PDB file of C-alpha atoms in Angstrom:
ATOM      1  CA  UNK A   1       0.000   0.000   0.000  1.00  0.00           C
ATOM      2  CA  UNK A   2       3.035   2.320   0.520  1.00  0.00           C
ATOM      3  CA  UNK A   3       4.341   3.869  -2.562  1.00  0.00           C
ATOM      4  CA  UNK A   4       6.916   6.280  -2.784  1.00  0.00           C
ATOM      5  CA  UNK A   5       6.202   9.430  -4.799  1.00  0.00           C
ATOM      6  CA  UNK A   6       8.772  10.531  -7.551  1.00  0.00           C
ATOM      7  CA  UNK A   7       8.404  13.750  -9.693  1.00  0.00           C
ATOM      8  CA  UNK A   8       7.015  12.334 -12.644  1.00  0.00           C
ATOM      9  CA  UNK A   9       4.637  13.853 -15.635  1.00  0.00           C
ATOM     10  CA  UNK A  10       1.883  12.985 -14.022  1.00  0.00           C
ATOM     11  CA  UNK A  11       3.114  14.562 -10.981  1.00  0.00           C
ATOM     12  CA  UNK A  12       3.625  17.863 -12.755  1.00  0.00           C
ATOM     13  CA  UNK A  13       0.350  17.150 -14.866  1.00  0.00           C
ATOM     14  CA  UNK A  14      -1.650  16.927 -11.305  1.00  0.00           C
ATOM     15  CA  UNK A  15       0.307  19.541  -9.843  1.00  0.00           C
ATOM     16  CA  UNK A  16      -1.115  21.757 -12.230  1.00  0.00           C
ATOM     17  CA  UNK A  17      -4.647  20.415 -11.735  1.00  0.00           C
ATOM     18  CA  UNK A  18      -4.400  21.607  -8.226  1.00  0.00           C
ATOM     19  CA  UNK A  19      -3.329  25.009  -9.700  1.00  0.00           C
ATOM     20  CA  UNK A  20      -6.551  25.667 -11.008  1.00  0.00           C
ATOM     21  CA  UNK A  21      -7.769  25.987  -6.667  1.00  0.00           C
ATOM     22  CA  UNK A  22      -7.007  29.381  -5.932  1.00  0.00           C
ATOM     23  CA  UNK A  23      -5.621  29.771  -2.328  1.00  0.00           C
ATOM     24  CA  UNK A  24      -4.459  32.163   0.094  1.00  0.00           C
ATOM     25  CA  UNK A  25      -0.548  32.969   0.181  1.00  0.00           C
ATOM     26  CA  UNK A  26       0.715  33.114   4.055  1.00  0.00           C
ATOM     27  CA  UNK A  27       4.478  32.747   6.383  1.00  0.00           C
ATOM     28  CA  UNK A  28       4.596  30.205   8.857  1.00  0.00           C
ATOM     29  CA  UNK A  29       7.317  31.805  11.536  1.00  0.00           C
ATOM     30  CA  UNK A  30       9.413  29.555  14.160  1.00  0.00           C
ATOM     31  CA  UNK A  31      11.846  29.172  16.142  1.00  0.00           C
ATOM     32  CA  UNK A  32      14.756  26.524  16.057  1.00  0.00           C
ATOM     33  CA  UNK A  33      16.561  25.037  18.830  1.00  0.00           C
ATOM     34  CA  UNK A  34      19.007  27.480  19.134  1.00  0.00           C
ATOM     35  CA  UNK A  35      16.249  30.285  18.892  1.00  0.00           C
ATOM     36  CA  UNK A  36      16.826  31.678  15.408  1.00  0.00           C
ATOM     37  CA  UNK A  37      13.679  32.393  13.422  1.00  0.00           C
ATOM     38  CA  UNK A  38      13.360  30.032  10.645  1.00  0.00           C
ATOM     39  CA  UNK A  39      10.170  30.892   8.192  1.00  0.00           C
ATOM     40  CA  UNK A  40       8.837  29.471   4.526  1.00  0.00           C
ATOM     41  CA  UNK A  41       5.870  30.883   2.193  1.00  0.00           C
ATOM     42  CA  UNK A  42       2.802  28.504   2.412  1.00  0.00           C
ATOM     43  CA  UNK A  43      -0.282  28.305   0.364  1.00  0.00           C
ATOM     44  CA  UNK A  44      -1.930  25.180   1.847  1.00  0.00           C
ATOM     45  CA  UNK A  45      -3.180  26.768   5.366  1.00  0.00           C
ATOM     46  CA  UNK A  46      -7.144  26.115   6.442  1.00  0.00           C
ATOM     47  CA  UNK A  47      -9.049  26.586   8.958  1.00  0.00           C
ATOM     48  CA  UNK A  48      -9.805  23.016  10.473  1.00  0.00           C
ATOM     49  CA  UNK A  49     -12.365  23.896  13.906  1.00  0.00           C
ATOM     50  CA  UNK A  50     -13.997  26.870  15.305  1.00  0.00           C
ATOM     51  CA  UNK A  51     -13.828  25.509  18.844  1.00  0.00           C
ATOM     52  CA  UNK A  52     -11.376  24.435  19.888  1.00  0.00           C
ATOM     53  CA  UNK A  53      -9.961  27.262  17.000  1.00  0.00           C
ATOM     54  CA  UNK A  54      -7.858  24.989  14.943  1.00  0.00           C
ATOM     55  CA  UNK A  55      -5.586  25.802  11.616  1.00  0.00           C
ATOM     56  CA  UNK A  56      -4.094  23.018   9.517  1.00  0.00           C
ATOM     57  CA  UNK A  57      -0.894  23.682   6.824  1.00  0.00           C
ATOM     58  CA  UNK A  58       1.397  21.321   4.980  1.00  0.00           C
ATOM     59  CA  UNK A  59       5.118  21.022   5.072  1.00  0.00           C
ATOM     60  CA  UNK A  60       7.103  18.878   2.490  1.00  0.00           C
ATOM     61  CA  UNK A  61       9.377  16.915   4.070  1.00  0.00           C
ATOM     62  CA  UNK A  62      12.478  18.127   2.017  1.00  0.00           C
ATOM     63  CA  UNK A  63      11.980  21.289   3.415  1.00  0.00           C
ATOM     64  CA  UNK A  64      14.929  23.258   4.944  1.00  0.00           C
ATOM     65  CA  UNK A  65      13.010  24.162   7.621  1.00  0.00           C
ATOM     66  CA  UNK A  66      11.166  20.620   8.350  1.00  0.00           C
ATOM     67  CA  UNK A  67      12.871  20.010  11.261  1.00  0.00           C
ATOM     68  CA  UNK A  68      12.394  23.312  13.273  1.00  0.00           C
ATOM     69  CA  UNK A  69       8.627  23.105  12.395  1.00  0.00           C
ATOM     70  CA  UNK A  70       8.002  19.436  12.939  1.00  0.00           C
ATOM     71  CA  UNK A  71       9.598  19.556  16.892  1.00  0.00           C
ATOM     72  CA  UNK A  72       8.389  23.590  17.417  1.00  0.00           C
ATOM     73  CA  UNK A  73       6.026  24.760  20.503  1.00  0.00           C
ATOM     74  CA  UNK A  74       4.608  27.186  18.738  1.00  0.00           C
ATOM     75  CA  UNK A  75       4.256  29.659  15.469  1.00  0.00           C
ATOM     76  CA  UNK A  76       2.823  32.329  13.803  1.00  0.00           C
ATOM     77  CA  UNK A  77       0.844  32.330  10.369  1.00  0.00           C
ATOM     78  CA  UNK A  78       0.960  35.490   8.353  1.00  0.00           C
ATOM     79  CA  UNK A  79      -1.349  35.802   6.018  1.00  0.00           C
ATOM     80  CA  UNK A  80       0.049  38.144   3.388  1.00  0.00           C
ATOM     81  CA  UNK A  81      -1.653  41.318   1.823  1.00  0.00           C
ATOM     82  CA  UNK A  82      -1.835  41.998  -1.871  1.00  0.00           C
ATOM     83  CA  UNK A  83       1.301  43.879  -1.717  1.00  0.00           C
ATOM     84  CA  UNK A  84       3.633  41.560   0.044  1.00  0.00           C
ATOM     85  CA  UNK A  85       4.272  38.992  -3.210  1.00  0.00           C
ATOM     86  CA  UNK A  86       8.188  40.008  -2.703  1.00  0.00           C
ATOM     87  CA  UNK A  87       7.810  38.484   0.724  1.00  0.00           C
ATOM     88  CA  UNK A  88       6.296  36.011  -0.377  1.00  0.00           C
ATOM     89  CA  UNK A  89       9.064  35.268  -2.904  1.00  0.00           C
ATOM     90  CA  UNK A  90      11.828  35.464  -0.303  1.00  0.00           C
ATOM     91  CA  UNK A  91      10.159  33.140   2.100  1.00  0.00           C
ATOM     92  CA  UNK A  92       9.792  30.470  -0.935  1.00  0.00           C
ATOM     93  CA  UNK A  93      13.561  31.005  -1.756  1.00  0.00           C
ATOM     94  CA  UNK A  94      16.063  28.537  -0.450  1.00  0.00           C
ATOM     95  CA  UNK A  95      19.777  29.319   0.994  1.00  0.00           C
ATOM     96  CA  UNK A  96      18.898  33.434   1.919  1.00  0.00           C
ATOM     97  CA  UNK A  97      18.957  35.400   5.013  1.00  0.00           C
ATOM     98  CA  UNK A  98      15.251  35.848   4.731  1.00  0.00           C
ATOM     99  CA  UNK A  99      14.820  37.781   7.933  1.00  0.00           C
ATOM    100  CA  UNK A 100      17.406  40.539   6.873  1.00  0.00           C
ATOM    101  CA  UNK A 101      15.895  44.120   7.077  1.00  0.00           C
ATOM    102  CA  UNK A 102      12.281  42.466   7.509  1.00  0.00           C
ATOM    103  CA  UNK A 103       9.751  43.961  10.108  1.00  0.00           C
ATOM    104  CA  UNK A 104       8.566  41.797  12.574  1.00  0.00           C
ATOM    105  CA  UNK A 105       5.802  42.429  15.297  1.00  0.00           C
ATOM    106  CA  UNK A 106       7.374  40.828  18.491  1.00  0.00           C
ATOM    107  CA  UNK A 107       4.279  41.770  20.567  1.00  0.00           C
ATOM    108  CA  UNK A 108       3.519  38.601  21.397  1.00  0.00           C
ATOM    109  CA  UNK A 109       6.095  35.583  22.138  1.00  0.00           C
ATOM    110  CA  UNK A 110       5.825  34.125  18.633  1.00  0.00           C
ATOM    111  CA  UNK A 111       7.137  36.619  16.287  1.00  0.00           C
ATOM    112  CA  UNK A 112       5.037  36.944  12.636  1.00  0.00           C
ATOM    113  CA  UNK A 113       5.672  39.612   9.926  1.00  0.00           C
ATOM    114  CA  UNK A 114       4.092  43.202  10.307  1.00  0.00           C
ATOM    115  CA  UNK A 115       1.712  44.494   7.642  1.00  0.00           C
ATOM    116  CA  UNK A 116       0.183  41.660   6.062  1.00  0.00           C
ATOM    117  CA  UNK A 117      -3.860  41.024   6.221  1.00  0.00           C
ATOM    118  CA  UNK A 118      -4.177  38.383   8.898  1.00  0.00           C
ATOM    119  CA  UNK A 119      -2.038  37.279  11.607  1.00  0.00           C
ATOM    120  CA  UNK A 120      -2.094  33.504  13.948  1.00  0.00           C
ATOM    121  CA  UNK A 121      -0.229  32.780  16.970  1.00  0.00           C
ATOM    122  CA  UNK A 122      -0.251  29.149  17.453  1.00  0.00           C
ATOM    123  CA  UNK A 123       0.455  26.428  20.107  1.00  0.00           C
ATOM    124  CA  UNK A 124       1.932  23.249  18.052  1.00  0.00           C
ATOM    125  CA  UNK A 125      -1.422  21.140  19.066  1.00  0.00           C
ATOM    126  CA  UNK A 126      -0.725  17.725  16.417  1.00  0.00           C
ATOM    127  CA  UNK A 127       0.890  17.028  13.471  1.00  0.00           C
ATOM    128  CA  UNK A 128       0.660  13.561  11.081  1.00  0.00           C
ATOM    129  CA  UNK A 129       3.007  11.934   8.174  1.00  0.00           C
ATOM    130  CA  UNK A 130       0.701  12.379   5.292  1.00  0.00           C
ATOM    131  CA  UNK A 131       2.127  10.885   1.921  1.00  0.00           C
ATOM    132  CA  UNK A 132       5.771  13.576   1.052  1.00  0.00           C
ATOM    133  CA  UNK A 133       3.743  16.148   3.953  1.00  0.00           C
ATOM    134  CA  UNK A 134       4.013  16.644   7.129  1.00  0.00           C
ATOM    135  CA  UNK A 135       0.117  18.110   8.339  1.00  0.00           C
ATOM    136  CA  UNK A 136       0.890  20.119  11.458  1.00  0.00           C
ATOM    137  CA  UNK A 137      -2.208  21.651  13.444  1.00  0.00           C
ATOM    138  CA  UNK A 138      -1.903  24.606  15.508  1.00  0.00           C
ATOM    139  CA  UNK A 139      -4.218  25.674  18.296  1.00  0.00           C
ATOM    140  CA  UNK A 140      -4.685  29.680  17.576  1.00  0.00           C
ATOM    141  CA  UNK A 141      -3.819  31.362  20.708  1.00  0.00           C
ATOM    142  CA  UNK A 142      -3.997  35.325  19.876  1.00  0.00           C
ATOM    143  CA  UNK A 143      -5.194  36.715  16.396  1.00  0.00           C
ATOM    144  CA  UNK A 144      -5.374  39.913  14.242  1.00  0.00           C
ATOM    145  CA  UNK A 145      -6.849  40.878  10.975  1.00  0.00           C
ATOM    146  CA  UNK A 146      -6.680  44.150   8.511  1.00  0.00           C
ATOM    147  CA  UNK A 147      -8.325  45.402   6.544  1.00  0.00           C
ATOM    148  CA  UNK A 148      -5.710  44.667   3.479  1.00  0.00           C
ATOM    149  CA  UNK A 149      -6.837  42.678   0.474  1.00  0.00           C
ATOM    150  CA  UNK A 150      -4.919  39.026   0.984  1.00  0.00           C
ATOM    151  CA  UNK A 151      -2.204  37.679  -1.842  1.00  0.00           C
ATOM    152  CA  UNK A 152      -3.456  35.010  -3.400  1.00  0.00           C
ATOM    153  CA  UNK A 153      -1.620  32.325  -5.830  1.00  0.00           C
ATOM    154  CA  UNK A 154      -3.132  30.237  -8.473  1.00  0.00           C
ATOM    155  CA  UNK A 155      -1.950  28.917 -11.662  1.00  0.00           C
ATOM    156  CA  UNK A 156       1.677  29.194 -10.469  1.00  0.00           C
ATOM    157  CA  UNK A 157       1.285  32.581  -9.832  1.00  0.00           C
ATOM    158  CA  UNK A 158       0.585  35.532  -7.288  1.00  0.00           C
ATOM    159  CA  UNK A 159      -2.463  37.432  -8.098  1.00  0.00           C
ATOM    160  CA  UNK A 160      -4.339  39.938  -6.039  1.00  0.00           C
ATOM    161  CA  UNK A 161      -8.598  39.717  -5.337  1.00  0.00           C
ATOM    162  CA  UNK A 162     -10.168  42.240  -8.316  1.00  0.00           C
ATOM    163  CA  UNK A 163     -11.677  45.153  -6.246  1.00  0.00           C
TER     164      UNK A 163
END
């Protein structure tokens, strides 16, 4: 029953099938052992419960940052505005100081980015092996919204809500 996924045509053909579902475009923030921030652009986040108020997101296992997320306490979900693509870019890029000359609010004890549309501070409640994934759920602890129009990706691309 166990079958080991390899990039394949199909895999790129079905990759692009999922495309076609527009999501939302956020930064999951945490911190590592040794208390540096580590943080990675993420475009499968939900909303799993309203009580207890529960979030869901997927982390590939070849991730950099697997590791720090998979054993973290805690993090913080930024949900990006319309104008924060570039961040969203940097977060998605591999091997770069991606915290240089950023603004974080450190209001709370989980730093997340400043300025986007929606912000999540969350306790590291589960997490399960799902296929290449790692599903982690986080129990939202302290929240904030904006009123800035959220990034949002689709078709291998960022796009922005029409007004």
């Amino acid at each position: 029953m166990c079958k080991v996924l390899t990039p394949s045509k199909e895999t790129r053909a079905l990759r692009g099938t999922f495309g076609k579902y527009p999501t939302g475009v956020a930064v999951a923030i945490a911190q590592n052992d040794e208390g540096e921030l580590v943080g990675m652009t993420i475009n499968s986040f939900t909303s799993a419960s309203m009580v207890p108020p529960l979030v869901t997101w997927c982390i590939d296992r070849k991730a950099a940052s697997y590791c720090t997320f998979a054993n973290c306490q805690g993090f913080s979900l930024t949900v990006l505005s319309a104008k924060q693509a570039d961040l969203a870019q940097r977060f998605a890029t591999r091997g770069i100081d991606k915290f240089k000359d950023i603004k974080l609010d450190n209001s709370h004890s989980i730093p997340a980015l400043a300025g986007g549309s929606a912000v999540m501070r969350c306790h590291h409640y589960r997490s399960m092996l799902m296929g290449d994934h790692l599903i982690l759920v986080g129990l939202v602890m302290d929240h904030d919204q904006s009123d800035k129009q959220p990034l949002v990706f689709a078709e291998g691309q960022f796009q922005q809500l029409a007004s």
